[in-house]
Amino acid sequence: MSTTDKQLRVGMVGYAFMGAAHSQAWRTVNRVYDLPARARMALICGRDAGKVADAADRLGWETYTTDWRDLVSRDDIDVVDVCTPGDSHAEIALAALAAGKHVLCEKPLANTVSEARAMAAAAATAQAAGVRSMCGFNYRRVPAVTMMRQLVADGRLGVIRHVRATYLQDWIVDPQFPLVWRLQKDRAGSGALGDIGAHIIDLTQFVTGQRITGVSAVTETFVKERPLPAESSGLAATVDGAGPVDGHGSVDGHAPATGPVTVDDAAVFVARLDGGALATYEASRFATGRKNALRVEINGSLGTVVFDLERLNELEFYDATRPTAEQGFSRILVTEGEHPYMSAWWPPGHIIGYEHSFTHQMRDFIEAIATGVDPAPSFADALQVQLVLDAVTRSAELGSSWTEVEPALAPVAA
């Protein structure tokens, strides 16, 4: 088989929000980029036969199964894409790596440090046999974020002094929003911290090239009891099987049963990075009016760069090396063909969106597998993020005491 004829037969576990985003990317990537292998959407897995059959048809998969073990063991699957809640990441990914499958796993890598360590160790073993693995921090693949990293790496900001990162949502502000799996520690591992805080931890370390070494943190759960859901897709749910919650906390006039929220609603922490920078992080799902507001600002001795996800085709850049009379924040529209990833898309000025970051992610993963290169972020990189999450949790439990980030078992890729 020639390189251009090579296929990577993909099996994906999960079909809700992330499953849909990943499916769109698998459908699109070979139609946009000329790659050394083609992704074939061979098999999708979900527990409910009716729902996964519908998802296979709607999202473009050839067939489906209700048993992820069947998916992992099949000889006609080359890549396993894990888009499930965090409590099953480790079991599925470890089985897939042991079966010789390449693995793409959504973030955060696992629910616990011990799981993440086991996954990173298994990935290192599999790597020696040519089996590749990657964690799905898709915001690295936003062209403006990749360019932000280039500006820092090229020394345009000088010595990095401050990192300021926030990720704000409001989808659980209503206390009558149901107790979906993302609000349960045994399923999700943590709340806003792991769900969205993990993104800004990875993004800022990726952009600056510096690692978080210690933190002082506070977390809060504002609503400690919520109605029990009948069914849920993670960001939307019904209560007690009777339909959506009304504006008064009841369903069909009956008060719903409730259960405890066992994760954080918000996490705030300060941090030190190993290059000397001071950093602040805020992750909240209670920021009323903020739907998906991720913002990162990097201040250096020679300039500042700012990224705002709600304006994801742009960067703000302040160049302090220019004459004083010419200084000021400039807007860089990241849509030129020479900008990262943009050569395959539209003419300059024609913007792209959220879903494109997943297409870029699949492009990089396919290219790495086909050319025998280790993709990033690796499971070792994702383990390091997990160690930061753990340090934040421990600091908050100890009254915000300064807490060092534990070292990874093996050297972490830059």
Coordinates of N, CA and C in Angstrom, one line a residue, residues 8 11 16 34-35 47 69 101 123 130 157 177 188 235 238 265 272 281 283 286 318 322 338 358 378 386-387 410:
L8 N -6.2 5.0 8.3 CA -6.2 4.9 9.7 C -7.7 4.7 10.1
G11 N -11.9 4.2 15.7 CA -13.0 3.8 16.5 C -13.2 4.8 17.6
A16 N -21.6 12.2 22.6 CA -22.3 13.5 23.0 C -21.5 14.7 22.5
D34 N -3.9 17.7 2.9 CA -3.2 16.6 2.1 C -2.3 15.9 3.1
L35 N -2.7 14.8 3.6 CA -2.0 14.1 4.6 C -1.4 12.7 4.2
R47 N -23.3 3.2 25.0 CA -24.0 2.2 25.8 C -25.4 1.9 25.3
R69 N -15.0 -2.6 24.7 CA -14.0 -3.7 24.7 C -14.0 -4.4 23.3
K101 N -3.2 -0.1 19.8 CA -4.0 0.9 19.1 C -3.4 2.3 19.4
A123 N 1.7 4.6 27.9 CA 2.0 5.3 26.6 C 3.5 5.2 26.3
G130 N 6.1 1.8 18.5 CA 5.6 2.6 17.5 C 4.1 3.0 17.6
L157 N 8.5 39.0 23.4 CA 8.0 39.6 24.6 C 9.1 39.7 25.7
F177 N -30.6 23.7 37.9 CA -30.0 22.9 36.9 C -29.7 21.5 37.5
A188 N -16.6 12.8 37.1 CA -15.8 13.9 36.4 C -14.4 14.1 37.0
L235 N -24.2 19.0 29.2 CA -24.5 20.4 29.3 C -25.9 20.7 29.3
T238 N -32.7 16.7 31.7 CA -34.1 16.8 32.2 C -34.1 16.2 33.6
D265 N -17.5 24.4 42.0 CA -18.1 25.3 41.0 C -17.1 26.3 40.4
R272 N 3.5 30.0 40.6 CA 4.8 30.3 40.1 C 5.2 29.3 38.9
Y281 N -4.9 32.3 37.9 CA -5.8 31.5 37.1 C -7.2 31.5 37.8
A283 N -11.1 29.7 37.1 CA -12.0 28.9 36.3 C -13.3 28.8 37.1
F286 N -19.8 29.8 37.2 CA -20.8 30.6 37.9 C -20.6 32.1 37.5
Y318 N 1.3 44.2 22.1 CA 2.0 45.5 22.4 C 3.5 45.3 22.3
R322 N 9.1 49.5 20.1 CA 8.9 50.5 19.1 C 9.1 51.9 19.8
E338 N 0.3 32.3 5.8 CA 1.5 31.9 6.5 C 1.3 31.7 8.0
F358 N -10.4 21.4 16.4 CA -10.4 19.9 16.4 C -9.9 19.3 15.1
S378 N 1.5 15.0 24.7 CA 1.6 13.6 25.0 C 0.9 13.3 26.3
Q386 N -2.3 17.2 35.1 CA -3.0 16.5 36.2 C -2.4 16.7 37.6
L387 N -1.0 16.8 37.6 CA -0.3 17.1 38.8 C -0.6 18.5 39.3
A410 N 8.4 10.5 34.9 CA 9.4 10.6 33.8 C 9.5 12.0 33.3

